[in-house]
Coordinates of C-alpha atoms in Angstrom, one line a residue:
Chain A
M1 CA -19.9 13.5 9.8
E2 CA -22.5 10.8 9.2
T3 CA -23.5 11.8 5.7
D4 CA -19.5 11.2 4.7
A5 CA -19.5 7.8 5.6
Q6 CA -22.7 7.3 4.1
Q7 CA -21.4 8.7 1.0
L8 CA -18.3 7.0 0.8
V9 CA -19.8 3.7 1.4
N10 CA -22.2 4.2 -1.8
A11 CA -19.2 5.1 -4.0
Q12 CA -16.9 2.4 -3.1
G13 CA -19.8 -0.2 -3.0
E14 CA -18.5 -1.2 0.0
S15 CA -20.2 -1.0 3.5
L16 CA -18.3 -0.8 7.2
T17 CA -19.3 -0.2 10.5
V18 CA -16.8 1.3 13.0
E19 CA -17.3 -2.5 14.7
Q20 CA -16.6 -4.1 11.6
A21 CA -13.7 -1.7 10.9
V22 CA -12.0 -3.0 14.0
V23 CA -12.6 -6.5 13.7
N24 CA -11.1 -6.4 10.2
L25 CA -8.0 -4.5 11.4
Q26 CA -7.6 -7.1 14.0
Q27 CA -7.9 -10.1 12.2
T28 CA -4.8 -11.4 10.2
E29 CA -6.2 -13.8 7.4
D30 CA -7.0 -11.1 4.9
T31 CA -4.8 -8.2 4.4
G32 CA -6.6 -6.2 1.9
L33 CA -9.2 -6.2 4.8
R34 CA -6.8 -4.9 7.1
Y35 CA -5.3 -2.6 4.9
Y36 CA -8.5 -1.1 3.9
A37 CA -10.0 -0.8 7.7
A38 CA -6.9 1.0 8.8
W39 CA -7.4 3.8 5.8
W40 CA -11.2 3.8 6.6
L41 CA -10.8 4.4 10.2
G42 CA -8.6 7.4 9.6
R43 CA -10.7 8.7 6.7
F44 CA -13.9 8.9 9.0
R45 CA -11.9 10.1 12.2
V46 CA -13.0 7.4 14.3
T47 CA -11.5 8.0 17.6
Q48 CA -13.3 5.6 20.0
P49 CA -10.5 3.7 22.0
D50 CA -10.7 0.2 20.7
A51 CA -10.1 1.7 17.1
V52 CA -7.1 3.9 18.2
D53 CA -5.7 0.7 20.0
A54 CA -5.9 -1.5 17.0
L55 CA -4.4 1.1 14.7
I56 CA -1.4 1.5 17.4
Q57 CA -1.1 -2.3 17.3
A58 CA -0.9 -2.4 13.6
L59 CA 2.3 -0.2 13.8
D60 CA 3.9 -3.1 14.7
D61 CA 2.6 -5.6 12.3
E62 CA 4.8 -8.3 10.8
S63 CA 2.3 -10.0 8.4
D64 CA 1.3 -7.9 5.8
R65 CA 4.8 -7.4 3.5
A66 CA 5.4 -5.4 0.0
P67 CA 7.3 -7.0 -2.4
D68 CA 10.1 -4.4 -1.7
G69 CA 10.4 -5.6 2.1
G70 CA 8.1 -2.5 3.4
Y71 CA 5.1 -2.8 5.4
P72 CA 1.9 -1.5 3.8
L73 CA -0.4 -1.9 7.0
R74 CA 2.1 0.2 9.1
R75 CA 2.1 2.8 6.5
N76 CA -1.8 3.0 6.5
A77 CA -2.1 2.9 10.4
A78 CA 0.4 5.6 10.8
R79 CA -1.3 7.8 8.2
A80 CA -4.6 7.1 10.1
L81 CA -3.5 7.8 13.7
G82 CA -2.1 11.2 12.2
K83 CA -5.8 12.3 11.6
L84 CA -7.3 11.1 14.9
G85 CA -5.6 13.7 17.4
Q86 CA -4.6 11.0 20.2
S87 CA -1.5 11.9 22.0
R88 CA -1.4 8.2 23.1
A89 CA -0.1 7.4 19.5
V90 CA 2.8 9.9 19.5
A91 CA 5.4 7.5 21.4
P92 CA 4.6 4.4 19.1
L93 CA 4.7 6.9 16.0
I94 CA 8.3 8.0 17.1
Q95 CA 9.3 4.6 17.1
C96 CA 8.2 4.2 13.8
L97 CA 10.7 6.9 12.4
A98 CA 13.2 4.2 13.1
C99 CA 11.7 1.7 10.8
D100 CA 13.7 0.4 7.9
D101 CA 10.7 1.0 5.6
Y102 CA 11.3 4.4 4.1
Y103 CA 7.4 5.2 3.3
V104 CA 6.7 3.8 7.4
R105 CA 9.3 6.7 8.2
E106 CA 7.4 9.3 5.9
S107 CA 3.9 8.6 7.2
A108 CA 5.0 8.7 10.8
A109 CA 6.9 12.1 10.3
Q110 CA 3.7 13.4 8.6
A111 CA 1.4 12.0 11.4
L112 CA 3.8 13.4 13.9
G113 CA 3.7 17.1 12.5
A114 CA -0.2 16.7 12.3
L115 CA -0.2 15.8 15.7
G116 CA 1.6 18.6 17.1
D117 CA 3.2 17.1 20.0
D118 CA 6.8 18.3 20.6
R119 CA 7.9 15.3 22.0
A120 CA 8.5 14.1 18.5
I121 CA 11.1 17.1 17.4
P122 CA 14.3 15.4 19.0
S123 CA 13.7 12.0 16.9
L124 CA 12.9 14.1 13.8
V125 CA 15.7 16.4 13.9
N126 CA 17.9 13.0 14.3
L127 CA 16.9 12.1 10.7
L128 CA 18.6 15.1 9.6
A129 CA 21.8 14.0 10.9
G130 CA 24.4 14.6 8.1
G131 CA 22.9 17.5 6.8
V132 CA 22.2 18.2 3.0
E133 CA 25.5 16.1 2.1
A134 CA 24.0 12.8 3.6
A135 CA 20.9 13.6 1.7
V136 CA 21.1 11.7 -1.3
T137 CA 19.1 9.4 -3.5
V138 CA 19.1 5.7 -2.5
E139 CA 20.4 3.6 -5.2
G140 CA 17.4 2.2 -7.4
K141 CA 14.9 4.0 -5.6
P142 CA 12.6 6.9 -6.4
H143 CA 13.5 8.4 -3.0
L144 CA 16.3 10.1 -0.8
V145 CA 17.7 8.2 2.3
Q146 CA 15.0 10.0 4.5
P147 CA 11.7 11.2 4.0
Y148 CA 13.1 14.8 4.2
N149 CA 10.1 16.6 2.9
A150 CA 8.0 15.3 5.6
I151 CA 10.5 15.7 8.2
L152 CA 11.1 19.4 7.5
E153 CA 7.1 20.4 7.3
A154 CA 6.7 18.6 10.6
L155 CA 9.4 20.6 12.3
G156 CA 7.8 23.6 11.0
C157 CA 4.3 22.4 12.1
L158 CA 5.9 21.6 15.5
G159 CA 7.5 25.1 16.0
A160 CA 11.1 23.7 16.5
Q161 CA 12.9 26.6 16.6
L162 CA 16.0 24.8 18.1
A163 CA 16.2 23.2 14.8
V164 CA 16.5 26.1 12.5
E165 CA 20.3 25.8 12.0
E166 CA 19.6 22.1 10.8
I167 CA 16.8 23.1 8.5
R168 CA 18.5 26.3 6.9
P169 CA 20.9 24.2 4.6
F170 CA 18.0 22.2 3.1
L171 CA 16.9 25.4 1.3
S172 CA 19.6 24.7 -1.3
H173 CA 19.1 20.8 -1.7
S174 CA 18.9 19.8 -5.2
V175 CA 15.7 18.3 -5.1
A176 CA 12.9 21.4 -5.6
Q177 CA 10.5 20.0 -3.3
V178 CA 12.7 19.9 -0.5
Q179 CA 13.9 23.2 -0.8
N180 CA 10.0 24.2 -0.7
A181 CA 9.9 22.0 2.5
A182 CA 12.3 23.8 4.0
A183 CA 11.3 27.3 2.9
R184 CA 7.9 26.3 4.4
A185 CA 9.4 25.3 7.7
M186 CA 11.9 28.1 7.9
Y187 CA 8.9 30.9 7.5
Q188 CA 6.7 28.9 10.1
L189 CA 9.8 29.1 12.8
T190 CA 11.1 32.6 11.7
G191 CA 8.2 34.4 10.5
D192 CA 10.3 35.9 7.7
D193 CA 8.2 36.6 4.7
S194 CA 11.3 36.3 2.2
Y195 CA 11.0 32.4 2.8
C196 CA 7.3 32.5 1.2
Q197 CA 8.6 34.8 -1.6
R198 CA 10.6 31.8 -2.8
L199 CA 7.4 29.6 -2.8
V200 CA 5.5 32.3 -4.6
E201 CA 8.3 32.4 -7.5
R202 CA 7.8 28.6 -7.7
L203 CA 4.1 29.3 -9.3
Q204 CA 5.8 30.7 -12.2
E205 CA 8.0 27.1 -12.7
P206 CA 7.2 25.5 -16.2
N207 CA 6.7 22.4 -14.3
L208 CA 3.2 21.6 -13.2
Q209 CA 4.3 19.3 -10.3
L210 CA 6.4 22.2 -8.7
R211 CA 3.8 24.6 -9.3
R212 CA 1.2 22.1 -7.7
S213 CA 3.4 21.6 -4.5
A214 CA 4.4 25.2 -3.8
M215 CA 0.9 26.0 -4.3
M216 CA -0.1 23.5 -1.4
D217 CA 2.9 24.6 0.7
L218 CA 1.7 28.1 0.4
G219 CA -1.9 26.9 1.5
A220 CA -0.5 24.9 4.1
I221 CA 1.0 27.6 6.0
G222 CA -1.5 30.2 5.2
Y223 CA 0.4 32.7 3.5
L224 CA -2.3 35.6 2.6
P225 CA -0.2 37.5 0.0
A226 CA 0.0 34.3 -2.0
A227 CA -3.7 34.7 -2.7
E228 CA -3.7 36.5 -6.1
P229 CA -0.6 34.7 -7.4
I230 CA -2.4 31.2 -6.4
A231 CA -5.5 32.1 -8.2
A232 CA -3.4 33.1 -11.3
T233 CA -1.0 30.2 -11.6
L234 CA -1.5 27.3 -14.4
A235 CA -3.1 24.4 -12.6
E236 CA -6.7 22.9 -11.7
N237 CA -8.9 24.8 -10.0
S238 CA -10.0 22.2 -7.5
L239 CA -6.3 22.4 -6.1
K240 CA -6.3 26.0 -6.2
L241 CA -9.5 26.2 -4.1
I242 CA -8.0 23.9 -1.5
A243 CA -4.8 26.2 -1.4
L244 CA -6.8 29.4 -1.2
Q245 CA -8.7 27.6 1.7
G246 CA -5.7 27.4 3.5
V247 CA -4.5 30.8 3.1
L248 CA -8.1 32.0 4.2
E249 CA -8.7 29.9 7.1
A250 CA -5.2 31.1 8.5
H251 CA -6.4 34.3 8.0
L252 CA -9.9 33.9 9.6
Q253 CA -8.1 32.4 12.7
D254 CA -5.6 35.3 13.0
I255 CA -8.7 37.6 13.1
R256 CA -10.8 35.5 15.6
F257 CA -13.7 35.1 12.8
P258 CA -16.5 34.2 13.3
D259 CA -16.5 36.3 16.3
A260 CA -15.0 39.2 14.5
D261 CA -16.4 40.5 11.1
L262 CA -14.9 39.5 7.7
S263 CA -11.9 41.4 6.8
P264 CA -11.5 43.3 3.6
E265 CA -8.6 40.8 3.2
A266 CA -10.9 37.8 3.8
Q267 CA -13.3 39.1 1.0
R268 CA -10.8 39.4 -1.4
V269 CA -9.8 35.8 -0.9
L270 CA -13.7 34.8 -1.1
A271 CA -13.9 36.5 -4.3
L272 CA -10.8 34.8 -5.8
M273 CA -12.2 31.4 -4.8
D274 CA -15.9 32.3 -6.2
D275 CA -14.2 32.7 -9.5
L276 CA -12.7 29.3 -9.5
L277 CA -15.5 27.1 -8.7
Chain B
M1 CA -21.7 37.1 -20.5
K2 CA -24.7 37.0 -21.9
E3 CA -24.3 38.5 -25.3
S4 CA -23.9 36.1 -28.2
P5 CA -21.8 37.7 -30.9
S6 CA -21.9 35.8 -33.7
V7 CA -25.1 33.3 -33.7
D8 CA -27.3 35.4 -35.4
Q9 CA -24.8 36.2 -38.2
P10 CA -24.8 34.4 -41.2
S11 CA -22.0 31.9 -40.8
T12 CA -19.5 32.5 -43.4
I13 CA -16.4 30.3 -43.4
N14 CA -14.1 32.3 -41.8
E15 CA -10.9 31.7 -43.8
D16 CA -8.8 32.3 -40.5
L17 CA -10.5 29.4 -38.6
A18 CA -8.9 26.4 -40.3
P19 CA -5.5 26.7 -39.9
L20 CA -6.4 27.5 -36.0
I21 CA -8.2 24.3 -35.8
R22 CA -5.3 22.7 -37.5
A23 CA -2.9 24.3 -35.0
V24 CA -4.8 22.9 -31.9
E25 CA -4.9 19.2 -33.8
E26 CA -1.5 19.4 -34.0
A27 CA 0.2 21.2 -31.0
D28 CA 2.9 18.7 -29.8
S29 CA 3.3 20.0 -26.5
K30 CA 0.9 21.2 -23.5
G31 CA 2.2 24.7 -23.7
A32 CA 1.7 24.8 -27.3
M33 CA -1.6 23.7 -27.1
V34 CA -2.7 26.4 -24.7
V35 CA -1.6 28.9 -26.8
A36 CA -3.2 27.3 -30.0
V37 CA -6.4 27.0 -28.2
G38 CA -6.2 30.5 -26.9
R39 CA -5.8 31.8 -30.4
L40 CA -8.9 29.8 -31.6
A41 CA -11.0 30.7 -28.8
A42 CA -10.3 34.6 -29.4
Q43 CA -11.8 34.4 -33.0
R44 CA -15.0 34.2 -31.1
H45 CA -16.4 32.0 -34.2
P46 CA -19.3 29.5 -33.6
G47 CA -17.1 27.2 -36.2
A48 CA -14.6 26.8 -33.2
I49 CA -17.3 25.4 -31.0
P50 CA -16.8 21.5 -31.8
T51 CA -12.9 21.9 -31.5
L52 CA -12.9 23.7 -28.0
I53 CA -15.4 21.3 -26.6
Q54 CA -12.9 18.5 -27.7
V55 CA -10.1 20.2 -26.0
L56 CA -12.0 19.9 -22.7
G57 CA -11.5 15.9 -22.7
Y58 CA -7.7 16.5 -23.1
N59 CA -6.5 16.5 -19.6
N60 CA -4.6 19.8 -20.2
P61 CA -5.6 22.3 -17.4
G62 CA -4.5 25.2 -19.1
A63 CA -5.8 24.4 -22.4
A64 CA -9.3 23.7 -21.0
V65 CA -9.3 27.0 -19.1
A66 CA -8.9 28.6 -22.5
A67 CA -11.3 26.7 -24.0
V68 CA -14.1 27.3 -21.5
D69 CA -13.3 31.2 -21.9
G70 CA -13.8 30.9 -25.6
L71 CA -17.1 28.8 -25.4
V72 CA -18.6 31.2 -22.7
A73 CA -17.4 34.5 -24.8
L74 CA -19.7 32.6 -27.8
G75 CA -22.5 32.3 -25.3
E76 CA -25.8 30.7 -26.1
S77 CA -24.6 29.6 -29.7
A78 CA -22.4 27.0 -27.7
V79 CA -25.0 25.7 -25.5
P80 CA -26.7 23.1 -27.7
A81 CA -23.2 21.4 -28.4
L82 CA -22.1 21.7 -24.8
L83 CA -25.6 20.1 -23.8
E84 CA -24.7 17.3 -26.0
E85 CA -20.9 16.6 -24.7
L86 CA -22.3 15.8 -21.4
D87 CA -23.7 12.4 -22.3
G88 CA -19.9 11.4 -22.4
Y89 CA -18.4 9.5 -19.9
N90 CA -15.0 11.6 -19.5
Y91 CA -15.5 13.1 -15.8
G92 CA -12.6 15.7 -16.7
A93 CA -14.2 17.0 -19.6
R94 CA -17.6 16.9 -18.1
A95 CA -16.5 18.9 -15.5
W96 CA -15.2 21.7 -17.7
A97 CA -18.5 21.6 -19.9
I98 CA -20.6 21.9 -16.6
R99 CA -18.2 25.1 -15.8
A100 CA -18.9 26.6 -19.1
L101 CA -22.5 26.3 -19.0
S102 CA -22.7 27.7 -15.3
L103 CA -20.6 30.7 -16.6
I104 CA -23.0 31.0 -19.7
G105 CA -26.2 30.9 -17.5
D106 CA -28.6 29.7 -20.4
P107 CA -31.4 28.1 -18.7
R108 CA -31.5 25.4 -21.2
A109 CA -29.0 24.1 -19.0
L110 CA -31.3 23.8 -15.9
K111 CA -32.3 20.3 -16.1
I112 CA -28.9 18.9 -16.1
L113 CA -27.5 21.6 -13.7
L114 CA -30.0 20.3 -11.2
E115 CA -29.0 16.7 -11.8
T116 CA -25.4 17.2 -11.5
A117 CA -25.6 19.8 -8.6
T118 CA -26.5 17.0 -6.0
G119 CA -26.1 13.8 -8.1
D120 CA -22.7 13.6 -9.9
F121 CA -20.3 11.4 -8.5
A122 CA -17.3 14.2 -9.2
L123 CA -17.0 16.6 -6.9
S124 CA -15.6 19.3 -9.2
V125 CA -19.0 18.6 -11.5
R126 CA -21.2 19.2 -8.5
R127 CA -19.3 22.3 -7.1
A128 CA -19.6 23.9 -10.9
A129 CA -23.4 23.0 -11.1
A130 CA -24.1 24.5 -7.6
K131 CA -22.7 27.7 -8.7
G132 CA -24.3 27.5 -12.1
L133 CA -27.8 26.9 -10.5
G134 CA -27.7 30.5 -8.8
H135 CA -26.4 32.2 -11.9
L136 CA -28.9 31.5 -14.8
N137 CA -30.1 34.2 -16.9
W138 CA -33.9 33.8 -15.8
A139 CA -35.3 36.5 -18.1
L140 CA -34.6 34.0 -21.2
L141 CA -37.4 31.5 -19.6
P142 CA -40.9 32.1 -20.6
A143 CA -42.3 34.1 -17.4
E144 CA -44.7 31.5 -16.3
Q145 CA -41.8 29.0 -16.0
V146 CA -39.9 31.2 -14.0
A147 CA -41.1 30.7 -10.6
A148 CA -41.1 26.7 -10.9
A149 CA -37.6 26.6 -12.2
Q150 CA -36.2 28.9 -9.4
S151 CA -38.1 26.7 -6.7
Q152 CA -36.3 23.7 -8.1
S153 CA -33.0 25.7 -8.0
L154 CA -33.7 26.4 -4.7
Q155 CA -34.3 22.7 -3.5
A156 CA -31.0 21.8 -5.1
L157 CA -28.8 24.3 -3.7
I158 CA -30.1 23.7 0.0
Q159 CA -29.4 20.3 -0.6
G160 CA -26.1 21.3 -1.8
T161 CA -25.2 23.1 1.6
E162 CA -25.6 19.7 3.2
D163 CA -22.9 18.0 0.7
P164 CA -19.9 15.9 2.4
E165 CA -17.5 17.9 0.4
W166 CA -16.9 21.6 1.8
V167 CA -16.1 22.7 -1.7
V168 CA -19.7 21.7 -3.0
R169 CA -21.2 23.2 0.2
Y170 CA -19.2 26.5 -0.6
A171 CA -20.3 26.6 -4.2
A172 CA -23.8 25.9 -2.9
V173 CA -23.7 29.0 -1.0
V174 CA -22.4 31.2 -3.5
G175 CA -25.4 29.8 -5.6
L176 CA -27.7 30.6 -3.3
Q177 CA -26.5 34.1 -3.1
G178 CA -27.0 34.7 -6.6
L179 CA -30.4 33.0 -6.8
A180 CA -31.5 35.4 -3.8
L181 CA -30.6 38.5 -5.8
A182 CA -32.3 37.3 -8.7
I183 CA -35.5 36.4 -6.9
D184 CA -35.2 39.8 -5.6
E185 CA -35.9 41.1 -8.9
T186 CA -38.8 39.0 -9.2
S187 CA -40.3 39.4 -5.8
C188 CA -40.8 36.3 -4.2
T189 CA -40.2 37.2 -0.5
Q190 CA -41.0 33.9 0.9
E191 CA -38.1 32.2 -0.8
F192 CA -35.6 35.1 -0.3
T193 CA -36.5 34.5 3.5
A194 CA -35.9 30.8 3.0
I195 CA -32.4 31.4 1.6
Q196 CA -31.6 33.8 4.4
Q197 CA -32.5 31.2 7.0
Q198 CA -30.5 28.5 5.1
L199 CA -27.3 30.8 5.0
Q200 CA -27.8 31.6 8.5
R201 CA -27.7 27.8 9.4
V202 CA -24.6 27.2 7.4
M203 CA -23.0 30.1 8.8
Q204 CA -23.6 28.9 12.3
Q205 CA -23.3 25.2 11.8
D206 CA -20.9 24.3 9.0
N207 CA -17.9 22.3 10.3
T208 CA -15.6 24.4 7.7
L209 CA -14.5 27.8 8.4
A210 CA -14.3 28.8 4.8
V211 CA -18.0 27.9 4.3
Q212 CA -19.0 29.8 7.3
A213 CA -17.2 32.9 6.2
R214 CA -18.6 32.5 2.7
A215 CA -22.3 32.3 4.0
K216 CA -21.5 35.4 6.4
L217 CA -20.4 37.0 3.3
A218 CA -23.7 36.2 1.4
L219 CA -25.9 37.4 4.2
T220 CA -24.1 40.5 4.3
T221 CA -24.4 41.0 0.6
L222 CA -28.1 40.2 0.8
A223 CA -28.8 42.5 3.8
D224 CA -27.8 45.5 1.2
A225 CA -30.1 43.9 -1.6
P226 CA -33.9 46.1 -1.6
M227 CA -35.7 42.7 -0.6
A228 CA -34.2 42.8 2.8
Q229 CA -35.0 46.0 3.7

């Protein structure tokens, strides 16, 4: 949307055009400008070919390095490409799954899940090698050896039925968020409601972060029976509304709205959303 | 929601109130805070208003919900203090205060709702204000001011349906539905029709399915209203 760009420019006090963003991304003097340009192109869904080319090129960047040895620009470029729906980004993103920066692998896995191309499945499944036993924390880091959440969620989105047996053990991983991601993928791959019930139970957890993440998972998979529990959980209205939007829109697509009329279920979710505004 | 239980009573000092206020001030965990605020809110006593408003700025969603409930139950008597609070710079508190004002529906909030529905930086504030503009208790305004005030609301809400954030557009649709139903009672056929046309546009052209669906529901609701017959 045009108005989107205008609004952001005002809020940030920075003005960018698509042409300028591409130029900023291609220059190598100012890493800050490159980083911002990559984000900006994704945020405004710029799909013109030279922008996509520049983002794909940025996946190989060597100049922008974080103190921990990571690749900030690659991370942002991968995230942006996940929003642009361009299938020629799939192969370069698959390459990123082998990057030694954890956060590049995470962004690439999320992007590949969003792009919905099943060519990514084998490489994603490879990252689950060693199963739960191998899925331990990296010493001195705040993360596990692989971005398991992103990998499991992507496999669920990609409909990787063949990976069900590799995914199932992660339901009992020691990290609650990983369990959630596995439950979410298992539901998407098997259609078995009991996996969603685990997520619904999480909405009663004393820990706010866990309630938030379960809520967003239920919204992402569009589990209609979770609408009331989402509305009732103790969390910000803003997040509840996003989760309920996910639930509602999955259902609307099922019933083929707007060609079909609103179902009683859709009206029920809308009423819950009205109360949270 | 429109009643204001304690405002006209002589404000005798409620002996139960002081310890409840102290419990809020001394709560040592987020959970304890939620419980303490809930107990204070349940008194429905105007003496609780300053404390309840203070809680809106604590960045504790559970406690803020309980405080908003308490303020809304107090109704009109909470409005002046809420309007003063809006001068503050805490965006979280601002969103909750706007939400409370929207739910109370006192037209003294009209000016601030008009300003924030389209001009506030935080989308949660624009969202709450848009809903509120459609749900004011117009009967509390002098009759000769109603038409102008409703027309200002209508303009702000139509602008709200063009907001870059889907949830603000959604709230503007909810606001337009509420306004149309209120107009229905005051018989402004032209504006009722303008709302229907805008909702039709949103239903056909919005890029977010949830917003389209809400516009459809609003149109169905309005089709059942007497004015539309």
